[in-house]
Coordinates of C-alpha atoms in Angstrom, one line a residue:
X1 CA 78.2 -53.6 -65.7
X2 CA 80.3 -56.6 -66.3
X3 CA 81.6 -56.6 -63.2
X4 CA 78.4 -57.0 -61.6
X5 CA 77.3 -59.4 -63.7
X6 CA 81.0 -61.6 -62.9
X7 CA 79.9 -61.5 -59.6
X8 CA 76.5 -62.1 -59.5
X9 CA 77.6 -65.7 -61.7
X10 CA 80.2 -66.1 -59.1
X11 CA 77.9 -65.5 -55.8
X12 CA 75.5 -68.7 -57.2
X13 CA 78.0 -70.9 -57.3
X14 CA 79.8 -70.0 -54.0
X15 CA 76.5 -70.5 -52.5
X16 CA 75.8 -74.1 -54.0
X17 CA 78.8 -75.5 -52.6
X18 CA 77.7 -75.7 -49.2
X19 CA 74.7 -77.4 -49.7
X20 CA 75.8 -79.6 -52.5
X21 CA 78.5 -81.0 -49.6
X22 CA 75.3 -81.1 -47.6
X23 CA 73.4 -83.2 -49.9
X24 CA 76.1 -85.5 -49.5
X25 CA 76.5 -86.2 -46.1
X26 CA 73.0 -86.6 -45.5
X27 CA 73.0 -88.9 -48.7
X28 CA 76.0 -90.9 -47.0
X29 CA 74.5 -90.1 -43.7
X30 CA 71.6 -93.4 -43.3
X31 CA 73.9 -95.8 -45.1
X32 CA 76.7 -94.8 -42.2
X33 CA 74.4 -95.8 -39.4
X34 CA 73.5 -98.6 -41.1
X35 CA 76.4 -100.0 -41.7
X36 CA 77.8 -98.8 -38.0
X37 CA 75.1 -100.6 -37.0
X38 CA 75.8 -104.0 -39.1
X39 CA 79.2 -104.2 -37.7
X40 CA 78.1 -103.7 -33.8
X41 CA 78.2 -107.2 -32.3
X42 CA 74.6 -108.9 -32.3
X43 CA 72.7 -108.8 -29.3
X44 CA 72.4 -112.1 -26.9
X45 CA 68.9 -114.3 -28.2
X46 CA 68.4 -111.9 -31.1
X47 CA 68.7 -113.5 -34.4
X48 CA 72.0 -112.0 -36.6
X49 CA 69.1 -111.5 -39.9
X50 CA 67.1 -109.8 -37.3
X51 CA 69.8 -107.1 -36.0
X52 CA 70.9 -106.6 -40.1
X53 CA 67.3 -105.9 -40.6
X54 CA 67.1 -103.5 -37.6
X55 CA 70.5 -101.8 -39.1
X56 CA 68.8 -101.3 -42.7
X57 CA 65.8 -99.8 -41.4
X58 CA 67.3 -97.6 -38.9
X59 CA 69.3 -96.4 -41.9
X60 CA 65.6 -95.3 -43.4
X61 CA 64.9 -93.2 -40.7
X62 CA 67.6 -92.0 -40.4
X63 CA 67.1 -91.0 -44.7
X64 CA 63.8 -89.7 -43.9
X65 CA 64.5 -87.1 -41.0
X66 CA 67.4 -85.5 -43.3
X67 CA 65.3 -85.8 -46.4
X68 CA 68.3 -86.1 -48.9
X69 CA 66.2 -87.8 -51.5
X70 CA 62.0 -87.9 -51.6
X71 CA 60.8 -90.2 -49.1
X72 CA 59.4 -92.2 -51.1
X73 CA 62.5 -92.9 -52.8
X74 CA 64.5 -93.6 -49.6
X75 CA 61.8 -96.1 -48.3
X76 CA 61.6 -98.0 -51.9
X77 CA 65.9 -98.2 -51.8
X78 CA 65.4 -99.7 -48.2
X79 CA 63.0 -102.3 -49.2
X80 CA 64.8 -103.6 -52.7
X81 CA 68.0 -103.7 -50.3
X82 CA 66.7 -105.8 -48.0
X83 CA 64.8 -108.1 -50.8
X84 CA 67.8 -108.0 -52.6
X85 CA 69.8 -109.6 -49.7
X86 CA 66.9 -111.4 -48.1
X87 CA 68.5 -114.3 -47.3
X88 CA 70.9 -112.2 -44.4
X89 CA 68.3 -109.6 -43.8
X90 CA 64.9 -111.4 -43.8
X91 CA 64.4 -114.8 -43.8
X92 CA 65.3 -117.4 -41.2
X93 CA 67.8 -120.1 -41.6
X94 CA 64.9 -122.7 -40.7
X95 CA 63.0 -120.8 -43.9
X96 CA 66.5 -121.0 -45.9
X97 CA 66.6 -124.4 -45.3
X98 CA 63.2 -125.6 -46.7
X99 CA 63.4 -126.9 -50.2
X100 CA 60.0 -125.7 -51.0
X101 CA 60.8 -122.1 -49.9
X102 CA 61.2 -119.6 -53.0
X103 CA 63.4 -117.2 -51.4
X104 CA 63.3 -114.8 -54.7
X105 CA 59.6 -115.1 -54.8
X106 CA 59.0 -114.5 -51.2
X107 CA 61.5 -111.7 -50.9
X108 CA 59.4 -110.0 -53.7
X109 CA 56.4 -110.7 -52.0
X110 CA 57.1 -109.0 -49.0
X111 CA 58.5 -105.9 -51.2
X112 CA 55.5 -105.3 -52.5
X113 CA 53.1 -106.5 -49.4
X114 CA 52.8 -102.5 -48.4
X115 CA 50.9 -101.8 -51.5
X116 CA 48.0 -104.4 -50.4
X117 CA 47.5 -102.2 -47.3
X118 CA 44.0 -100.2 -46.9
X119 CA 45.5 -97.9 -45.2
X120 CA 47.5 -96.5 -48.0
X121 CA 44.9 -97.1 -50.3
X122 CA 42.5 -95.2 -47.9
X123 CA 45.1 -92.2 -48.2
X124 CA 44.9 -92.6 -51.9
X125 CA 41.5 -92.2 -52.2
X126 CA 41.3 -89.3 -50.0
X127 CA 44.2 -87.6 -52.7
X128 CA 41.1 -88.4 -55.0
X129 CA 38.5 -86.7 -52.8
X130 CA 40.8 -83.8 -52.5
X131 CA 41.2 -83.7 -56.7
X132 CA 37.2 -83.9 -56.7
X133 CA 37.2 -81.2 -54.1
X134 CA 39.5 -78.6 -56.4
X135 CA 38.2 -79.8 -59.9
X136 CA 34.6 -79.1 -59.0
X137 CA 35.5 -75.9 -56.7
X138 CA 33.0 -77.4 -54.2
X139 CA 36.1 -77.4 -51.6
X140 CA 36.8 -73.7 -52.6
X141 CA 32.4 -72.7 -52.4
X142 CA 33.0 -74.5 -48.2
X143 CA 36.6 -72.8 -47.8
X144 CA 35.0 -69.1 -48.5
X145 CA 31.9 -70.0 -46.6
X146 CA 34.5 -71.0 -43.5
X147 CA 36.6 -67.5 -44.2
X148 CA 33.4 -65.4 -44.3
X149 CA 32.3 -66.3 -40.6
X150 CA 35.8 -67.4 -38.9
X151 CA 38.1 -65.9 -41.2
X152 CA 38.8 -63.1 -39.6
X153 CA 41.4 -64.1 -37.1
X154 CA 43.4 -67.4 -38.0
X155 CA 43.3 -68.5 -34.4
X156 CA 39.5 -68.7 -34.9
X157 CA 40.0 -71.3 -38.5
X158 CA 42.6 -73.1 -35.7
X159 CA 39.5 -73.9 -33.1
X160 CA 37.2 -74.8 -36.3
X161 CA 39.0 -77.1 -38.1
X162 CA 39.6 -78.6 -34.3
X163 CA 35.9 -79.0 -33.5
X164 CA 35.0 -80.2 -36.8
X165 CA 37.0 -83.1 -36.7
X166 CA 35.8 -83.7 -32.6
X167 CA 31.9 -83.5 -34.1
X168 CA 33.0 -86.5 -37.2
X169 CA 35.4 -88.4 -34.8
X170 CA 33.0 -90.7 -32.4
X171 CA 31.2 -92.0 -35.6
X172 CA 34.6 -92.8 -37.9
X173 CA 36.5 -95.3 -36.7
X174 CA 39.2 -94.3 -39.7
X175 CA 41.4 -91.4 -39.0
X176 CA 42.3 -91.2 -42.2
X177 CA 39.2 -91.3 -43.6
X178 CA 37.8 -88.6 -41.4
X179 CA 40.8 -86.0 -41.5
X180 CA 42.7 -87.0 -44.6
X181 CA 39.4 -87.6 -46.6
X182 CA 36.9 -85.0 -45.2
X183 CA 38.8 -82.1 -43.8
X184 CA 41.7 -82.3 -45.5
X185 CA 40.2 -81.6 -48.7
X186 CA 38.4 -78.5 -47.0
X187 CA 40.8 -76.9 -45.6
X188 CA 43.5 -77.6 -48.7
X189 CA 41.4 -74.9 -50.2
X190 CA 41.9 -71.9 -47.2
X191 CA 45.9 -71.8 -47.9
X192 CA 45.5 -69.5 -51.2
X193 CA 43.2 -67.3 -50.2
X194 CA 45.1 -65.7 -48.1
X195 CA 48.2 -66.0 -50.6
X196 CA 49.9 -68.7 -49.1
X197 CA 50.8 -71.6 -51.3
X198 CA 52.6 -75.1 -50.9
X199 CA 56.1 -75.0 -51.0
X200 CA 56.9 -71.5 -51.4
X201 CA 58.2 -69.0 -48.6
X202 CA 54.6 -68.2 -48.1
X203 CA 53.3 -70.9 -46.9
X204 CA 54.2 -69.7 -43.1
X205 CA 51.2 -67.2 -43.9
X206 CA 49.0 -69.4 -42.6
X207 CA 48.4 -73.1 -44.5
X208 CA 51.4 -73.9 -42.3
X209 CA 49.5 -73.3 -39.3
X210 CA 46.4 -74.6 -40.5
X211 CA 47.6 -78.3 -41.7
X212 CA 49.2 -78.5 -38.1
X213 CA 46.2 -77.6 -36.7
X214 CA 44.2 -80.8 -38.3
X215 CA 46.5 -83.3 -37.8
X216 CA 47.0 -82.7 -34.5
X217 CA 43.3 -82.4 -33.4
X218 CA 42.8 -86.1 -35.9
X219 CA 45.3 -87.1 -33.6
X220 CA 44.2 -85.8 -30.0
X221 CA 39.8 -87.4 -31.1
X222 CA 42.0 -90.7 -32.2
X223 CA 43.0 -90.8 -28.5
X224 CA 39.3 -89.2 -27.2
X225 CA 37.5 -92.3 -28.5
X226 CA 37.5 -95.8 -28.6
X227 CA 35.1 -95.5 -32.3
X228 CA 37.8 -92.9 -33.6
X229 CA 40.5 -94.9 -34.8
X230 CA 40.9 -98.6 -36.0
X231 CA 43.8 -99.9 -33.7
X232 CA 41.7 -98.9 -30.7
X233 CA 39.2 -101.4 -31.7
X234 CA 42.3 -104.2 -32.2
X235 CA 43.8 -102.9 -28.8
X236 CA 40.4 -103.7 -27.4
X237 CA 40.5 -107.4 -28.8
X238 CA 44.4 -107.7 -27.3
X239 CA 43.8 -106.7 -23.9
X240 CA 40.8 -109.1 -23.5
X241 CA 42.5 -112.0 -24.8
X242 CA 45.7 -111.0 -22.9
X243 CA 44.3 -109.9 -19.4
X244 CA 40.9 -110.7 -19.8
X245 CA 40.1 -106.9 -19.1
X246 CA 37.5 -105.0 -20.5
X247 CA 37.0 -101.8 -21.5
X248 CA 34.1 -100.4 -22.4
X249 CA 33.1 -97.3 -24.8
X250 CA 32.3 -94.9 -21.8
X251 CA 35.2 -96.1 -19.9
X252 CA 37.5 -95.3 -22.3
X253 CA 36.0 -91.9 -22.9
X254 CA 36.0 -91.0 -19.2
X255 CA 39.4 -92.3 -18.7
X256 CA 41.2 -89.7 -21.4
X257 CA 38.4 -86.6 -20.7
X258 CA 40.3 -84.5 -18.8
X259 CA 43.1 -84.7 -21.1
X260 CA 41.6 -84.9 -24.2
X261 CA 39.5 -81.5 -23.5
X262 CA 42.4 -79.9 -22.2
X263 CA 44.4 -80.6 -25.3
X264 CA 41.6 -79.9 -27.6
X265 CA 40.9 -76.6 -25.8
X266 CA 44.5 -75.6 -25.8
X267 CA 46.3 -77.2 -28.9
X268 CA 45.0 -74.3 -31.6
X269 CA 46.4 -72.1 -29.3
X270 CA 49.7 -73.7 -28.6
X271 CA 50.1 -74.3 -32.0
X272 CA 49.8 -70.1 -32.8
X273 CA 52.3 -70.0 -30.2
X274 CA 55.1 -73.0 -31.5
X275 CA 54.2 -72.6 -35.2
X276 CA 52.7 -68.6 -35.7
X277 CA 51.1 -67.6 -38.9
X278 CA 52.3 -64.7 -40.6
X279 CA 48.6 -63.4 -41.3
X280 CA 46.9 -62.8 -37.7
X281 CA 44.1 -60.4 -38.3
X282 CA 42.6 -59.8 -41.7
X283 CA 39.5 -57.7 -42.1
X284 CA 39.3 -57.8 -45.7
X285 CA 39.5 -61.2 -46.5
X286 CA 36.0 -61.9 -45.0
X287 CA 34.4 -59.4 -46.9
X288 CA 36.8 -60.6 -50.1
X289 CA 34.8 -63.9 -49.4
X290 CA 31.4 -62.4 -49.7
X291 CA 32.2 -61.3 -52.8
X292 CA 33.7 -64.6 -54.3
X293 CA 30.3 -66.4 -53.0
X294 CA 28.5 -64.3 -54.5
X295 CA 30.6 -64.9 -58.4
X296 CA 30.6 -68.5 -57.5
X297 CA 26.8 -68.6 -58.1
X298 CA 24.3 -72.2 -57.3
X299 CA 26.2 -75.5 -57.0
X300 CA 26.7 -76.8 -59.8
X301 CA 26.0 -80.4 -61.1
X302 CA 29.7 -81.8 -60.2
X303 CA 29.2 -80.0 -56.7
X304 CA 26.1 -81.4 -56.2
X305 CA 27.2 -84.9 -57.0
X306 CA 30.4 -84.6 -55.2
X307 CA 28.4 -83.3 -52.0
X308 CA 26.2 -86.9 -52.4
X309 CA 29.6 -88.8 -52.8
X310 CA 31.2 -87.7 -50.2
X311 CA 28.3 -88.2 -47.6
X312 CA 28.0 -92.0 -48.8
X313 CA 31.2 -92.7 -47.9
X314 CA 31.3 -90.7 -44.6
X315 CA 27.8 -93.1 -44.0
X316 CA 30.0 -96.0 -45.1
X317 CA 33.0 -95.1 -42.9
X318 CA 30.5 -94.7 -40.1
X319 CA 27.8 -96.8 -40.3
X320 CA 29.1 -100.1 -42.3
X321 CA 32.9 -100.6 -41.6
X322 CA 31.7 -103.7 -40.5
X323 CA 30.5 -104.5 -44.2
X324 CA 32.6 -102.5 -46.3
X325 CA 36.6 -101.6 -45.5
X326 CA 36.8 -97.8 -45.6
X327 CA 39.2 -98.1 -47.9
X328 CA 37.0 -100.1 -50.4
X329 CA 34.3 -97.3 -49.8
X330 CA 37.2 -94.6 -51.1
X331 CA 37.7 -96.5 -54.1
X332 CA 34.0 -97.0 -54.4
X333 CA 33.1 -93.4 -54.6
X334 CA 36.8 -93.1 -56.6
X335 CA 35.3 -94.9 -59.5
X336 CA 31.4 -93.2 -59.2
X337 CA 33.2 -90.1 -59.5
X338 CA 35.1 -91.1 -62.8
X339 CA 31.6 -92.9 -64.1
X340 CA 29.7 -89.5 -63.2
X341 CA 32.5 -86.6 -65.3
X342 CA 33.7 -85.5 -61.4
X343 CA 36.9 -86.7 -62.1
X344 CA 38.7 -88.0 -65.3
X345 CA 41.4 -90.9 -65.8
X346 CA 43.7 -88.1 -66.0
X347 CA 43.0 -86.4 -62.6
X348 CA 44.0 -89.7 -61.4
X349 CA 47.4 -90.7 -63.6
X350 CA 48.5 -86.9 -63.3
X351 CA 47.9 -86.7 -59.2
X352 CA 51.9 -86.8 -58.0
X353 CA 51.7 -86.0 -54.9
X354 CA 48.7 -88.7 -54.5
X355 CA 51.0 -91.5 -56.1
X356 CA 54.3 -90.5 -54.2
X357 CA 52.8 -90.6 -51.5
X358 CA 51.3 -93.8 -51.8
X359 CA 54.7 -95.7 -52.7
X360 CA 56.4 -94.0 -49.9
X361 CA 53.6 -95.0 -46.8
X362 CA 53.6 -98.6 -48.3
X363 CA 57.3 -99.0 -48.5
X364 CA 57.6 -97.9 -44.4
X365 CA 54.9 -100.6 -44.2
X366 CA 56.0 -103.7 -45.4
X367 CA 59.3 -101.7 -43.3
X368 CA 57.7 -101.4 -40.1
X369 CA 56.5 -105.5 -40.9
X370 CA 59.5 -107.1 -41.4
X371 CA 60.7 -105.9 -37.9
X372 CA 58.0 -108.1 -36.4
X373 CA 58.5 -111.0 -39.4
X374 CA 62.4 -111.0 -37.9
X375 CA 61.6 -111.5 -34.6
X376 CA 63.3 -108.2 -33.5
X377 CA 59.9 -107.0 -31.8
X378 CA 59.5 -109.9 -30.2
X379 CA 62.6 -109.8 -28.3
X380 CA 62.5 -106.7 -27.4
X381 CA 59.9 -107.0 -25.3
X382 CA 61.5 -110.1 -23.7
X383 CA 64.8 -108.0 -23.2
X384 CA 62.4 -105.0 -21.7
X385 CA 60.1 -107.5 -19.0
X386 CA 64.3 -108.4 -17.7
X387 CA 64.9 -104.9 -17.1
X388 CA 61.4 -104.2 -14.9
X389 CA 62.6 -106.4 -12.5
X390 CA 62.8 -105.3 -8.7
X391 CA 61.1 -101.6 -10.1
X392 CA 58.1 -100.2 -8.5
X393 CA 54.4 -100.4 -10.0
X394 CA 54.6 -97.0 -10.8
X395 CA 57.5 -96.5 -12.0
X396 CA 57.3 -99.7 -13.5
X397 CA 54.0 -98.6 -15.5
X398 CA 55.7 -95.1 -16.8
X399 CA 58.4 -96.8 -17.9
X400 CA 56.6 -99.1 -20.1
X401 CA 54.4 -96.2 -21.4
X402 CA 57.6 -94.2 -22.2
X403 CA 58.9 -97.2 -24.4
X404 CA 55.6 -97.6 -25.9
X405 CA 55.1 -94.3 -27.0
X406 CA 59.0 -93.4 -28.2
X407 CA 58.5 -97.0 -30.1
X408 CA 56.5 -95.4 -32.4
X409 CA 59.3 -94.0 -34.5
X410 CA 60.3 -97.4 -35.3
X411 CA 56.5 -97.8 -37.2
X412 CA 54.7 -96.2 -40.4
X413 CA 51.6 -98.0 -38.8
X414 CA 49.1 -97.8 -35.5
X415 CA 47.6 -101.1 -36.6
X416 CA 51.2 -102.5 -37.1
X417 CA 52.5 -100.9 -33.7
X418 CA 49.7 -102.2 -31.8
X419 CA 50.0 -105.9 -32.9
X420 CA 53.9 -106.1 -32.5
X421 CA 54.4 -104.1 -29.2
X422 CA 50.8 -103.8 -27.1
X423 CA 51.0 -108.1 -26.4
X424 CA 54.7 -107.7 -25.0
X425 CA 53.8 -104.5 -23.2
X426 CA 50.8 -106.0 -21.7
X427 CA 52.5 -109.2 -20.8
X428 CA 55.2 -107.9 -18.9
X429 CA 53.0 -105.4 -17.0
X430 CA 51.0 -108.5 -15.9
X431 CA 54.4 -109.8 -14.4
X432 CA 54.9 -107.1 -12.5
X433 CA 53.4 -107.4 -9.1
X434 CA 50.9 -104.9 -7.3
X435 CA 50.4 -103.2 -10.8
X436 CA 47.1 -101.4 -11.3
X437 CA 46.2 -103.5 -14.7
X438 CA 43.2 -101.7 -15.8
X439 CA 44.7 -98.2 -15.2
X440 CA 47.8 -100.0 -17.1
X441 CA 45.8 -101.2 -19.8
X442 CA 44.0 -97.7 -20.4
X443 CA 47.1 -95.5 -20.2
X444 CA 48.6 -98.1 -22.9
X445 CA 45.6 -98.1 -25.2
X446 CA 44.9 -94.4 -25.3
X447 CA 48.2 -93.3 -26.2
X448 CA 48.0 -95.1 -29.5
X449 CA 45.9 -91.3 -31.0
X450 CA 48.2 -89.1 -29.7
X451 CA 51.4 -90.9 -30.4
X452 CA 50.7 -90.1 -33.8
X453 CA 51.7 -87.0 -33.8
X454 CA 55.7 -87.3 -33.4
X455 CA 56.1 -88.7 -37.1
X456 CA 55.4 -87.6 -40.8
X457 CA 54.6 -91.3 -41.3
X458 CA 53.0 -91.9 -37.5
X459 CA 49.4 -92.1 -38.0
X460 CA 47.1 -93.1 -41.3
X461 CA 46.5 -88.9 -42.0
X462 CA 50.0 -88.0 -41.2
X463 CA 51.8 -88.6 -45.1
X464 CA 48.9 -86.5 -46.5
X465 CA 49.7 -83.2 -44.9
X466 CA 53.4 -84.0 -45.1
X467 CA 52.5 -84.3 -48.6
X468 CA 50.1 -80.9 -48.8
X469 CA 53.8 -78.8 -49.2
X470 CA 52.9 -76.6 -46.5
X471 CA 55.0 -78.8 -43.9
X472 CA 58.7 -79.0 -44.4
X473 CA 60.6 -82.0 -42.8
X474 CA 62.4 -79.9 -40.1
X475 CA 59.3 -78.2 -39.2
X476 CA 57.4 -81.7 -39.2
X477 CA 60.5 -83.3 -37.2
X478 CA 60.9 -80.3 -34.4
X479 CA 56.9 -79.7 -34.1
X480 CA 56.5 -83.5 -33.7
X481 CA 59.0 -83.6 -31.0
X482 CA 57.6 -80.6 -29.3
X483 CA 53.7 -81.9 -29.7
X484 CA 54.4 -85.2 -28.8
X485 CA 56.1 -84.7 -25.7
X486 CA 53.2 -82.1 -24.9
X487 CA 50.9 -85.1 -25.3
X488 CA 53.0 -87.3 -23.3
X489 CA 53.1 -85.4 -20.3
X490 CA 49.6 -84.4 -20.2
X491 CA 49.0 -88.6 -20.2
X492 CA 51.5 -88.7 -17.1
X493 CA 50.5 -85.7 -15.0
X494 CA 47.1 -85.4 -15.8
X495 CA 46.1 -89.0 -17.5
X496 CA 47.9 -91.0 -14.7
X497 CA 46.6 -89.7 -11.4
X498 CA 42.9 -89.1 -13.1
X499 CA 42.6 -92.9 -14.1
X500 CA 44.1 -94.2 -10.7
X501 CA 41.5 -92.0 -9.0
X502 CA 38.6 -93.0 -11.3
X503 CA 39.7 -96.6 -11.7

């Protein structure tokens, strides 16, 4: 006996060794690459603070593929480095120079500048509709309603978490706030009924495939619509004021149809294939559902009220963006459920995952700003319209799209990767002669949904079902990949031709 037990004390400690000395190469891993990256010679016409900045946040990417601390924690080191040593990193010599510039004060204020962003405060407040969800056990009552028709097969759940988001997306201009802060909730509460929980070997039963299954559709209706997703609506604005081009609703719909319903129609599926669930066929679970139902009894008050809350602010989100910011109409419903007993302070101080992942997706934003702020953006799309000279319109116009959509790694932000990139892109397909501008325009603008998809941090939904602990980083990372070049070729072989013919 004590033999065994010698060597079941050794065996642990044989088996920690290789991935403590993992920890520490990808701990040592970003801040190589960054400072590789810091001693490569800067670039002709870029700015030396602009190439260190580039360095340092490369460095966070690099952290947030390998995962060796929280993400949160690597994006918050990368922003106090770069305040700390703002004045090589951030700020301009002509800013430097100005008596009247603070340069402690403004370094500070750009720190913080991602925590001011609705978007991460609309990805708070749907954390909050998902506590109000679980507390009330409204999201369980919908969950066992969904698993009593559909539940069956997972395949089946795949196809109607697709279709529910396609029915909410060409009245909510807020991805977020349609797939983080309606279905997300709903389909948070599927996972453990079929014994599959967050973070735990089981989760490959089948909330894996599930929380794939949503993004990607919130991401495939961001592209379907011009009303589905805020930076369409910018995109809109930037290619009238850039090529005087417009593009209508119905245009934009008929110009990504045939890809859109092939990816909607097939995506469920191809995810079953990439990413299988564990649990294919269950028979008893529906009937197991029946019988919950039945225990769970009438709605209760908190249901009731939760059910009223949560319509508002779909009716906000759809019907008054234009008065209220969706993520105002979040916290708005946030606060009536504390003043109504739906939620306490406490559901809101004790939410981790909701407050994690708030720091982390506004560190990568006031990240993915600064590259712009610098004037790295900027050149590189000076540096990319040298490089299309002499090249065809065609392959002038997949070029471009291919930058534009592999950019995307470089952003935490649609909003923010439309502003910095979609001008420089537009401008130097207008340079190229013989270029079909309006097929041009479309192919760029339409992208900006199903770009999305390649990054935990890609699209406004994205950090909340990296967060849900059904996700792990490599699987995010590889399935991202995999998706997103999926996407990308349907745009090119299907996209390309169907908008040249049409337009």
């Amino acid at each position: 006996m004590s033999e065994i037990t010698k060597t079941a004390v050794k065996e642990p400690a044989k088996k920690a060794e290789p991935g403590k000395k993992n920890r520490w190469i990808f701990l040592a891993l970003p801040v190589l690459v960054s400072v590789l990256l810091l001693l490569v010679p800067v670039p002709a016409g870029l700015e030396p603070y602009a190439w260190h900045f580039f360095a340092i946040f490369v460095g966070v990417i690099v952290g947030l593929i390998f995962e060796p601390l929280p993400g949160a924690v690597i994006g918050l080191t990368g922003v106090v480095v770069i305040a700390l040593f703002s004045q090589w990193l951030l700020f301009s010599p002509a800013e430097l120079a100005d008596p009247k510039f603070k340069t402690a004060a403004q370094a500070f204020k750009w720190a913080v500048s991602g925590f001011g962003n609705s978007t991460v405060w609309l990805i708070f407040g749907a954390f909050m509709f998902a506590a109000g969800y679980d507390k009330t056990h409204f999201g369980r009552r919908l969950a066992l309603i969904l698993v009593k028709y559909l539940g069956r097969r997972s395949l089946t759940l795949g196809y109607a978490i697709t279709f529910a988001d396609l029915l909410l997306a060409p009245f909510t201009p807020s991805n977020t706030a349609r797939s983080g802060g309606t279905i997300y909730p709903i389909i948070a509460n599927l996972p453990p009924l079929y014994g599959s929980k967050p973070n735990d070997p089981s989760a490959r039963k089948i909330g894996s495939y599930l929380m794939w299954v949503a993004i990607t559709a919130a991401c495939i209706t961001s592209s379907m619509f011009l009303s589905a997703l805020a930076p369409n609506l910018l995109a809109l604005g930037i290619v009238n004021s850039v090529t005087g081009i417009n593009i209508s609703w119905g245009t934009w719909f008929i110009a990504f149809l045939p890809v859109g319903l092939l990816l909607l129609l097939t995506m469920p599926l191809l995810a079953y294939w990439f990413y299988p669930p564990e649990v294919k066929i269950n028979d008893e679970v529906p009937r197991w559902a029946t019988a919950e139902l039945a225990k769970l009894g009438r709605m209760s008050r908190h249901e009731i009220l939760l059910l009223v809350f949560v319509c508002c602010a779909l009716a906000m989100w759809i019907f008054a963006a234009s008065f209220i910011e969706p993520a105002m109409a979040a916290l708005l419903v946030v606060v009536l459920m504390l003043w109504t007993g739906v939620l306490n302070w406490n559901d809101i101080t004790s939410n981790k995952p909701a407050w994690n992942t708030f720091a982390w997706f506004a560190t990568l934003v006031a990240l993915a700003d600064g590259l712009s702020r610098t004037g790295f953006i900027a050149w590189l799309g000076k540096e990319g319209a040298a490089l299309m000279g002499g090249i065809s319109p065609g392959a002038a116009t997949i070029a471009l799209l291919l930058a534009f959509y592999l950019l995307h790694y470089l952003f935490a932000s649609t909003t923010a990767h439309t502003t910095a990139l979609l001008p420089a892109m537009l401008t130097i397909g207008a340079a190229i002669p013989g270029i079909n501008m309006q097929v041009f325009c479309l192919l760029m603008v339409t992208s900006l949904g199903v770009m999305g998809i390649i990054t935990p941090y890609g699209t406004g939904p994205s950090p909340i079902y990296y967060g849900s602990g059904y996700l792990p980083t490599k699987d995010y990372w590889r399935l991202g990949t995999i998706f997103g070049a999926i996407f990308l070729i349907a745009l090119l072989v299907i996209g390309y031709p169907w908008m040249m013919m049409m337009f």
